[in-house]
mmCIF file of C-alpha atoms in Angstrom:
data_model
loop_
_atom_site.group_PDB
_atom_site.id
_atom_site.type_symbol
_atom_site.label_atom_id
_atom_site.label_comp_id
_atom_site.label_asym_id
_atom_site.label_seq_id
_atom_site.Cartn_x
_atom_site.Cartn_y
_atom_site.Cartn_z
ATOM 1 C CA MET A 1 -30.794 55.775 -57.485
ATOM 2 C CA LYS A 2 -31.935 56.306 -53.828
ATOM 3 C CA LYS A 3 -35.668 56.128 -54.913
ATOM 4 C CA VAL A 4 -34.915 52.817 -56.835
ATOM 5 C CA SER A 5 -33.214 51.275 -53.643
ATOM 6 C CA THR A 6 -36.048 52.456 -51.516
ATOM 7 C CA PHE A 7 -38.572 50.943 -54.071
ATOM 8 C CA ILE A 8 -36.539 47.642 -54.056
ATOM 9 C CA LEU A 9 -36.508 47.444 -50.251
ATOM 10 C CA LEU A 10 -40.316 48.227 -50.129
ATOM 11 C CA ILE A 11 -41.095 45.422 -52.410
ATOM 12 C CA SER A 12 -38.781 43.046 -50.476
ATOM 13 C CA ALA A 13 -40.479 43.897 -47.255
ATOM 14 C CA LEU A 14 -43.966 43.370 -48.816
ATOM 15 C CA SER A 15 -42.852 40.025 -50.125
ATOM 16 C CA VAL A 16 -41.616 38.759 -46.824
ATOM 17 C CA LYS A 17 -44.908 39.986 -45.197
ATOM 18 C CA VAL A 18 -46.968 38.112 -47.792
ATOM 19 C CA PHE A 19 -45.075 34.910 -47.255
ATOM 20 C CA ALA A 20 -45.140 35.405 -43.370
ATOM 21 C CA GLN A 21 -48.740 35.930 -43.423
ATOM 22 C CA THR A 22 -49.365 32.790 -45.640
ATOM 23 C CA ASP A 23 -47.749 30.700 -42.834
ATOM 24 C CA ALA A 24 -49.223 32.488 -39.871
ATOM 25 C CA ASN A 25 -52.655 32.944 -41.110
ATOM 26 C CA LEU A 26 -53.547 29.398 -42.166
ATOM 27 C CA TYR A 27 -56.031 29.492 -39.260
ATOM 28 C CA ASP A 28 -57.307 31.760 -36.557
ATOM 29 C CA PRO A 29 -54.976 30.924 -33.350
ATOM 30 C CA ASN A 30 -58.184 30.903 -31.349
ATOM 31 C CA THR A 31 -59.755 28.254 -33.371
ATOM 32 C CA LYS A 32 -60.421 24.858 -31.657
ATOM 33 C CA PRO A 33 -61.199 21.484 -33.038
ATOM 34 C CA GLN A 34 -64.939 20.833 -33.096
ATOM 35 C CA LEU A 35 -65.974 17.246 -32.094
ATOM 36 C CA VAL A 36 -68.500 15.869 -34.603
ATOM 37 C CA ALA A 37 -69.145 12.495 -33.005
ATOM 38 C CA LYS A 38 -67.463 9.935 -30.761
ATOM 39 C CA GLN A 39 -69.524 6.923 -31.540
ATOM 40 C CA PHE A 40 -66.981 4.808 -33.508
ATOM 41 C CA SER A 41 -64.316 2.095 -32.857
ATOM 42 C CA PHE A 42 -61.607 3.545 -35.047
ATOM 43 C CA THR A 43 -61.961 6.245 -37.772
ATOM 44 C CA GLU A 44 -59.913 6.465 -40.860
ATOM 45 C CA GLY A 45 -59.717 7.251 -44.545
ATOM 46 C CA PRO A 46 -61.507 10.644 -44.978
ATOM 47 C CA ALA A 47 -62.201 11.491 -48.527
ATOM 48 C CA VAL A 48 -64.082 14.446 -49.998
ATOM 49 C CA ASP A 49 -66.438 14.552 -53.066
ATOM 50 C CA LYS A 50 -66.947 17.346 -55.491
ATOM 51 C CA LYS A 51 -69.689 18.840 -53.464
ATOM 52 C CA GLY A 52 -67.648 18.952 -50.249
ATOM 53 C CA ASN A 53 -69.284 15.980 -48.562
ATOM 54 C CA VAL A 54 -66.782 13.880 -46.616
ATOM 55 C CA PHE A 55 -66.785 10.104 -46.513
ATOM 56 C CA PHE A 56 -64.728 8.248 -43.708
ATOM 57 C CA THR A 57 -64.446 4.721 -42.275
ATOM 58 C CA ASP A 58 -64.987 3.078 -39.084
ATOM 59 C CA GLN A 59 -62.674 0.149 -39.898
ATOM 60 C CA PRO A 60 -63.319 -2.171 -36.963
ATOM 61 C CA ASN A 61 -67.191 -1.909 -37.519
ATOM 62 C CA ASN A 62 -66.681 -2.276 -41.274
ATOM 63 C CA LYS A 63 -68.679 0.815 -42.303
ATOM 64 C CA ILE A 64 -68.134 3.823 -44.456
ATOM 65 C CA TRP A 65 -69.811 6.860 -43.176
ATOM 66 C CA LYS A 66 -70.998 10.138 -44.931
ATOM 67 C CA TYR A 67 -70.615 13.614 -43.192
ATOM 68 C CA ASP A 68 -72.555 15.912 -45.585
ATOM 69 C CA THR A 69 -72.028 19.866 -45.998
ATOM 70 C CA ASN A 70 -75.131 20.303 -43.760
ATOM 71 C CA GLY A 71 -73.371 18.451 -40.773
ATOM 72 C CA LYS A 72 -75.563 15.340 -41.068
ATOM 73 C CA LEU A 73 -74.087 11.795 -40.291
ATOM 74 C CA SER A 74 -75.175 8.667 -42.225
ATOM 75 C CA VAL A 75 -74.086 5.353 -43.079
ATOM 76 C CA PHE A 76 -73.118 5.060 -46.856
ATOM 77 C CA LEU A 77 -72.016 1.540 -46.862
ATOM 78 C CA ASP A 78 -72.008 -1.578 -44.705
ATOM 79 C CA SER A 79 -69.837 -4.524 -45.302
ATOM 80 C CA ALA A 80 -67.181 -2.046 -46.610
ATOM 81 C CA GLY A 81 -64.282 -4.448 -47.030
ATOM 82 C CA ARG A 82 -62.679 -3.112 -43.869
ATOM 83 C CA SER A 83 -61.871 0.024 -45.890
ATOM 84 C CA ASN A 84 -58.981 2.069 -44.722
ATOM 85 C CA GLY A 85 -57.561 4.981 -46.911
ATOM 86 C CA MET A 86 -59.859 6.307 -49.604
ATOM 87 C CA TYR A 87 -59.750 8.944 -52.268
ATOM 88 C CA PHE A 88 -62.387 10.113 -54.978
ATOM 89 C CA ASP A 89 -61.704 9.747 -58.693
ATOM 90 C CA LYS A 90 -62.943 12.261 -61.156
ATOM 91 C CA LYS A 91 -66.086 10.294 -61.878
ATOM 92 C CA GLY A 92 -67.129 10.344 -58.304
ATOM 93 C CA ASN A 93 -66.153 6.731 -57.511
ATOM 94 C CA LEU A 94 -64.747 6.269 -54.103
ATOM 95 C CA ILE A 95 -61.362 4.381 -54.462
ATOM 96 C CA SER A 96 -60.911 2.401 -51.329
ATOM 97 C CA CYS A 97 -58.099 0.325 -49.730
ATOM 98 C CA ALA A 98 -60.313 -2.468 -48.703
ATOM 99 C CA ASP A 99 -57.902 -4.842 -46.382
ATOM 100 C CA ALA A 100 -60.539 -7.392 -45.424
ATOM 101 C CA ASP A 101 -59.120 -9.336 -48.467
ATOM 102 C CA ASP A 102 -56.148 -6.942 -49.200
ATOM 103 C CA GLN A 103 -57.743 -5.380 -52.354
ATOM 104 C CA LEU A 104 -58.360 -2.002 -54.008
ATOM 105 C CA TRP A 105 -62.020 -1.145 -54.616
ATOM 106 C CA SER A 106 -63.916 1.459 -56.649
ATOM 107 C CA ILE A 107 -67.209 2.255 -54.941
ATOM 108 C CA SER A 108 -69.748 3.852 -57.217
ATOM 109 C CA PRO A 109 -71.931 6.885 -55.828
ATOM 110 C CA LYS A 110 -74.681 4.309 -55.240
ATOM 111 C CA GLY A 111 -72.524 1.921 -53.333
ATOM 112 C CA LYS A 112 -71.748 -0.678 -56.167
ATOM 113 C CA VAL A 113 -68.272 -2.323 -55.699
ATOM 114 C CA THR A 114 -65.807 -2.992 -58.383
ATOM 115 C CA ILE A 115 -62.636 -4.772 -57.425
ATOM 116 C CA LEU A 116 -59.648 -3.083 -59.112
ATOM 117 C CA LEU A 117 -56.895 -4.962 -57.612
ATOM 118 C CA LYS A 118 -56.833 -8.366 -55.771
ATOM 119 C CA ASP A 119 -53.213 -9.377 -55.863
ATOM 120 C CA TYR A 120 -49.720 -8.578 -56.936
ATOM 121 C CA GLN A 121 -48.150 -11.354 -59.272
ATOM 122 C CA GLY A 122 -50.401 -13.853 -57.724
ATOM 123 C CA HIS A 123 -49.606 -12.923 -54.095
ATOM 124 C CA LYS A 124 -51.927 -11.180 -51.705
ATOM 125 C CA PHE A 125 -51.089 -7.485 -51.001
ATOM 126 C CA ASN A 126 -49.898 -6.820 -47.403
ATOM 127 C CA GLY A 127 -52.918 -4.778 -46.844
ATOM 128 C CA PRO A 128 -53.299 -1.662 -48.996
ATOM 129 C CA ASN A 129 -53.471 1.298 -46.528
ATOM 130 C CA ASP A 130 -53.699 4.567 -48.307
ATOM 131 C CA VAL A 131 -54.195 5.747 -51.813
ATOM 132 C CA TRP A 132 -54.050 8.890 -53.920
ATOM 133 C CA VAL A 133 -55.496 9.261 -57.561
ATOM 134 C CA ARG A 134 -53.661 11.585 -59.844
ATOM 135 C CA PRO A 135 -55.494 13.853 -62.365
ATOM 136 C CA ASP A 136 -55.393 11.277 -65.195
ATOM 137 C CA GLU A 137 -56.811 8.655 -62.735
ATOM 138 C CA GLY A 138 -53.667 6.779 -62.246
ATOM 139 C CA ILE A 139 -53.511 5.414 -58.692
ATOM 140 C CA TYR A 140 -50.797 5.139 -56.151
ATOM 141 C CA ILE A 141 -51.116 2.750 -53.155
ATOM 142 C CA THR A 142 -49.019 2.267 -50.105
ATOM 143 C CA ASP A 143 -48.932 -1.295 -48.825
ATOM 144 C CA PRO A 144 -47.576 -1.903 -45.449
ATOM 145 C CA TYR A 145 -48.255 -4.763 -43.343
ATOM 146 C CA TYR A 146 -50.363 -4.590 -40.227
ATOM 147 C CA GLN A 147 -51.499 -7.704 -38.779
ATOM 148 C CA ARG A 148 -55.403 -7.655 -38.535
ATOM 149 C CA ASP A 149 -57.432 -9.752 -36.049
ATOM 150 C CA TYR A 150 -59.798 -10.568 -38.899
ATOM 151 C CA TRP A 151 -57.252 -12.240 -40.969
ATOM 152 C CA THR A 152 -56.602 -15.972 -41.001
ATOM 153 C CA ARG A 153 -52.939 -15.525 -42.152
ATOM 154 C CA LYS A 154 -50.197 -14.366 -39.616
ATOM 155 C CA GLN A 155 -47.423 -13.428 -42.035
ATOM 156 C CA PRO A 156 -47.119 -11.514 -45.450
ATOM 157 C CA ASP A 157 -47.315 -13.202 -48.827
ATOM 158 C CA LEU A 158 -44.957 -10.574 -50.334
ATOM 159 C CA ASP A 159 -41.385 -9.704 -49.643
ATOM 160 C CA GLY A 160 -41.111 -6.079 -48.350
ATOM 161 C CA GLN A 161 -43.578 -3.107 -47.896
ATOM 162 C CA LYS A 162 -43.793 -1.140 -51.073
ATOM 163 C CA LEU A 163 -45.542 1.558 -53.140
ATOM 164 C CA TYR A 164 -47.560 0.543 -56.173
ATOM 165 C CA PHE A 165 -49.053 2.360 -59.241
ATOM 166 C CA LEU A 166 -52.170 1.292 -61.164
ATOM 167 C CA ALA A 167 -52.535 3.171 -64.532
ATOM 168 C CA LYS A 168 -56.035 4.043 -65.635
ATOM 169 C CA GLY A 169 -57.658 0.838 -66.958
ATOM 170 C CA LYS A 170 -54.336 -0.978 -67.083
ATOM 171 C CA ALA A 171 -54.151 -3.696 -64.372
ATOM 172 C CA PRO A 172 -52.079 -5.266 -63.059
ATOM 173 C CA ALA A 173 -50.362 -2.740 -60.629
ATOM 174 C CA VAL A 174 -46.590 -2.074 -60.916
ATOM 175 C CA MET A 175 -44.098 -1.463 -58.150
ATOM 176 C CA VAL A 176 -42.588 1.923 -58.150
ATOM 177 C CA ASP A 177 -40.694 1.981 -54.990
ATOM 178 C CA ASP A 178 -39.389 -0.734 -52.634
ATOM 179 C CA LYS A 179 -37.210 1.295 -50.220
ATOM 180 C CA PHE A 180 -39.464 1.495 -47.285
ATOM 181 C CA VAL A 181 -39.648 0.224 -43.734
ATOM 182 C CA ARG A 182 -43.422 0.735 -43.674
ATOM 183 C CA PRO A 183 -45.034 3.228 -46.037
ATOM 184 C CA ASN A 184 -48.194 4.726 -44.851
ATOM 185 C CA GLY A 185 -49.648 8.277 -45.685
ATOM 186 C CA ILE A 186 -49.672 9.587 -49.349
ATOM 187 C CA ILE A 187 -50.660 12.710 -51.190
ATOM 188 C CA GLY A 188 -49.988 14.456 -54.515
ATOM 189 C CA THR A 189 -50.042 17.905 -55.835
ATOM 190 C CA PRO A 190 -53.152 18.786 -58.014
ATOM 191 C CA ASP A 191 -51.095 19.263 -61.127
ATOM 192 C CA GLY A 192 -49.989 15.569 -60.921
ATOM 193 C CA LYS A 193 -46.217 16.490 -60.836
ATOM 194 C CA THR A 194 -45.302 15.819 -57.322
ATOM 195 C CA LEU A 195 -45.957 12.775 -54.883
ATOM 196 C CA TYR A 196 -45.406 12.674 -50.951
ATOM 197 C CA VAL A 197 -45.034 9.292 -49.321
ATOM 198 C CA ALA A 198 -44.600 8.917 -45.547
ATOM 199 C CA ASP A 199 -42.401 5.933 -44.261
ATOM 200 C CA ILE A 200 -44.081 5.886 -40.810
ATOM 201 C CA GLY A 201 -41.718 2.804 -40.088
ATOM 202 C CA ASP A 202 -38.486 4.915 -40.505
ATOM 203 C CA ASN A 203 -39.964 8.239 -39.439
ATOM 204 C CA LYS A 204 -39.289 10.009 -42.707
ATOM 205 C CA THR A 205 -41.439 11.379 -45.641
ATOM 206 C CA TYR A 206 -40.189 11.543 -49.344
ATOM 207 C CA ARG A 207 -41.046 13.752 -52.202
ATOM 208 C CA TYR A 208 -40.916 12.481 -55.762
ATOM 209 C CA ASP A 209 -41.273 13.787 -59.318
ATOM 210 C CA ILE A 210 -43.985 11.814 -61.115
ATOM 211 C CA ASN A 211 -43.507 10.696 -64.566
ATOM 212 C CA LYS A 212 -46.388 10.290 -67.110
ATOM 213 C CA ASP A 213 -45.987 6.391 -67.153
ATOM 214 C CA GLY A 214 -46.354 6.318 -63.227
ATOM 215 C CA THR A 215 -42.768 5.829 -62.452
ATOM 216 C CA LEU A 216 -41.175 8.166 -59.931
ATOM 217 C CA THR A 217 -37.787 10.067 -60.062
ATOM 218 C CA ASN A 218 -35.781 12.449 -57.898
ATOM 219 C CA ARG A 219 -36.618 10.725 -54.491
ATOM 220 C CA THR A 220 -35.851 13.258 -51.946
ATOM 221 C CA LEU A 221 -36.117 13.551 -48.212
ATOM 222 C CA PHE A 222 -38.904 15.936 -47.589
ATOM 223 C CA ILE A 223 -38.865 15.956 -43.721
ATOM 224 C CA ALA A 224 -37.424 13.625 -41.127
ATOM 225 C CA MET A 225 -40.820 12.744 -39.771
ATOM 226 C CA GLY A 226 -43.181 10.102 -40.680
ATOM 227 C CA CYS A 227 -46.878 10.226 -40.447
ATOM 228 C CA ASP A 228 -50.256 8.380 -40.906
ATOM 229 C CA GLY A 229 -52.663 10.115 -43.320
ATOM 230 C CA MET A 230 -51.896 13.394 -45.228
ATOM 231 C CA THR A 231 -53.562 16.209 -47.166
ATOM 232 C CA ILE A 232 -52.483 19.358 -48.894
ATOM 233 C CA ASP A 233 -53.783 22.915 -49.207
ATOM 234 C CA GLU A 234 -53.861 25.535 -52.036
ATOM 235 C CA HIS A 235 -50.310 26.679 -51.055
ATOM 236 C CA GLY A 236 -48.873 23.348 -51.224
ATOM 237 C CA ASN A 237 -48.620 23.006 -47.389
ATOM 238 C CA ILE A 238 -48.707 19.301 -46.267
ATOM 239 C CA TYR A 239 -50.896 18.394 -43.289
ATOM 240 C CA MET A 240 -49.314 15.284 -41.593
ATOM 241 C CA CYS A 241 -51.308 13.105 -39.015
ATOM 242 C CA GLY A 242 -49.993 11.372 -35.903
ATOM 243 C CA LYS A 243 -49.954 12.967 -32.497
ATOM 244 C CA GLY A 244 -52.383 15.667 -33.699
ATOM 245 C CA VAL A 245 -51.795 17.391 -37.088
ATOM 246 C CA THR A 246 -48.393 18.824 -38.145
ATOM 247 C CA ILE A 247 -48.418 21.492 -41.020
ATOM 248 C CA VAL A 248 -45.319 21.618 -43.209
ATOM 249 C CA ASN A 249 -44.654 24.017 -45.896
ATOM 250 C CA PRO A 250 -43.519 23.087 -49.426
ATOM 251 C CA LYS A 251 -39.744 23.427 -48.212
ATOM 252 C CA GLY A 252 -40.225 20.773 -45.638
ATOM 253 C CA GLU A 253 -40.389 23.382 -42.660
ATOM 254 C CA LYS A 254 -42.835 22.825 -39.869
ATOM 255 C CA ILE A 255 -45.163 25.909 -39.770
ATOM 256 C CA GLY A 256 -47.941 24.844 -37.467
ATOM 257 C CA HIS A 257 -49.584 22.192 -35.243
ATOM 258 C CA ILE A 258 -53.083 21.278 -34.327
ATOM 259 C CA ASP A 259 -53.562 19.671 -31.136
ATOM 260 C CA ILE A 260 -56.253 16.821 -31.092
ATOM 261 C CA ASP A 261 -57.221 15.609 -27.743
ATOM 262 C CA GLU A 262 -57.162 11.742 -28.692
ATOM 263 C CA PRO A 263 -54.624 9.009 -28.363
ATOM 264 C CA TRP A 264 -53.998 9.079 -32.179
ATOM 265 C CA THR A 265 -54.839 11.194 -35.172
ATOM 266 C CA ALA A 266 -55.106 8.972 -38.113
ATOM 267 C CA ASN A 267 -56.149 10.899 -41.244
ATOM 268 C CA ILE A 268 -57.427 14.187 -42.764
ATOM 269 C CA CYS A 269 -58.818 16.113 -45.624
ATOM 270 C CA PHE A 270 -60.434 19.262 -46.535
ATOM 271 C CA GLY A 271 -64.150 19.241 -46.734
ATOM 272 C CA GLY A 272 -67.184 21.636 -46.702
ATOM 273 C CA LYS A 273 -68.978 23.610 -49.445
ATOM 274 C CA ASN A 274 -65.912 25.832 -49.743
ATOM 275 C CA LYS A 275 -63.255 23.127 -49.076
ATOM 276 C CA ASP A 276 -62.022 25.228 -46.170
ATOM 277 C CA VAL A 277 -62.725 22.899 -43.165
ATOM 278 C CA LEU A 278 -60.389 20.205 -42.059
ATOM 279 C CA PHE A 279 -62.082 16.923 -41.279
ATOM 280 C CA ILE A 280 -59.927 14.902 -39.008
ATOM 281 C CA THR A 281 -60.417 11.305 -37.962
ATOM 282 C CA ALA A 282 -58.740 10.531 -34.584
ATOM 283 C CA SER A 283 -59.139 7.280 -32.608
ATOM 284 C CA LYS A 284 -62.918 6.870 -31.892
ATOM 285 C CA ALA A 285 -63.901 10.334 -33.048
ATOM 286 C CA VAL A 286 -64.071 12.746 -35.845
ATOM 287 C CA TYR A 287 -63.521 16.481 -35.701
ATOM 288 C CA THR A 288 -63.588 19.582 -37.813
ATOM 289 C CA PHE A 289 -61.427 22.553 -37.803
ATOM 290 C CA LYS A 290 -61.963 25.777 -39.685
ATOM 291 C CA MET A 291 -59.135 27.113 -41.989
ATOM 292 C CA ASN A 292 -58.352 30.344 -43.720
ATOM 293 C CA VAL A 293 -57.080 28.287 -46.674
ATOM 294 C CA LYS A 294 -58.757 25.674 -48.894
ATOM 295 C CA GLY A 295 -57.793 22.189 -49.828
ATOM 296 C CA VAL A 296 -57.149 20.949 -53.296
ATOM 297 C CA ASP A 297 -58.375 17.215 -52.952
#
């Protein structure tokens, strides 16, 4: 009996150690953010392709840039619809929140633009902000209202700031949650079963169960903290942008923070050949940060 008890205690201790290491060893504590470039006006929307190349936006200058796995920067698309949040679909198309005209775009690898959404029930969207593409290519879009200086309108066409779903090849979009002050960052799990949406206007982030038809159930407060862009790693930890990057485990507990020496950290994704480098857009700059875990975008 004593041997069995000792064995159980040993297994328990090892289990605790494994979980502790998972949280503590996300990155080397001596790692510092590495500045890639600081030549932009405001960076946003990083998205990674299958090869690990990262595409991001300089929204005020209306461009989408590419940062390849060899560290080379190049312009991917001029006249980019004032693209904001972006995400790749399985075919390699870049799905973009193009808020110049409050649309959702699909941009081919060669830069050809297809408009997926241009309105909701005949009214302009507030300004599609961030997007996540689930495994079956259904798309979730947050639609807050941020007044842009390049708009002629001075107020929203829609009542409220909401979350929408666009099924693959089944326009129009449908509204799936309207209980937000100002929704912003969004990310889902790679199995397509769980969705996280930040309400930056109410300083809260929610977790949902995803139904096959796109509807959402079991809306639960994940953490009493809002954020801008988000990403997720292979252990289900969520990386939340704002004042630097806050890392939160699947239980909604803060387990790490990466300081970024910029006024605002807007968005984030994992990139690189091994998907183990955080790519961070922050104010006028972009940074990388080496991790010991991989992303699942």
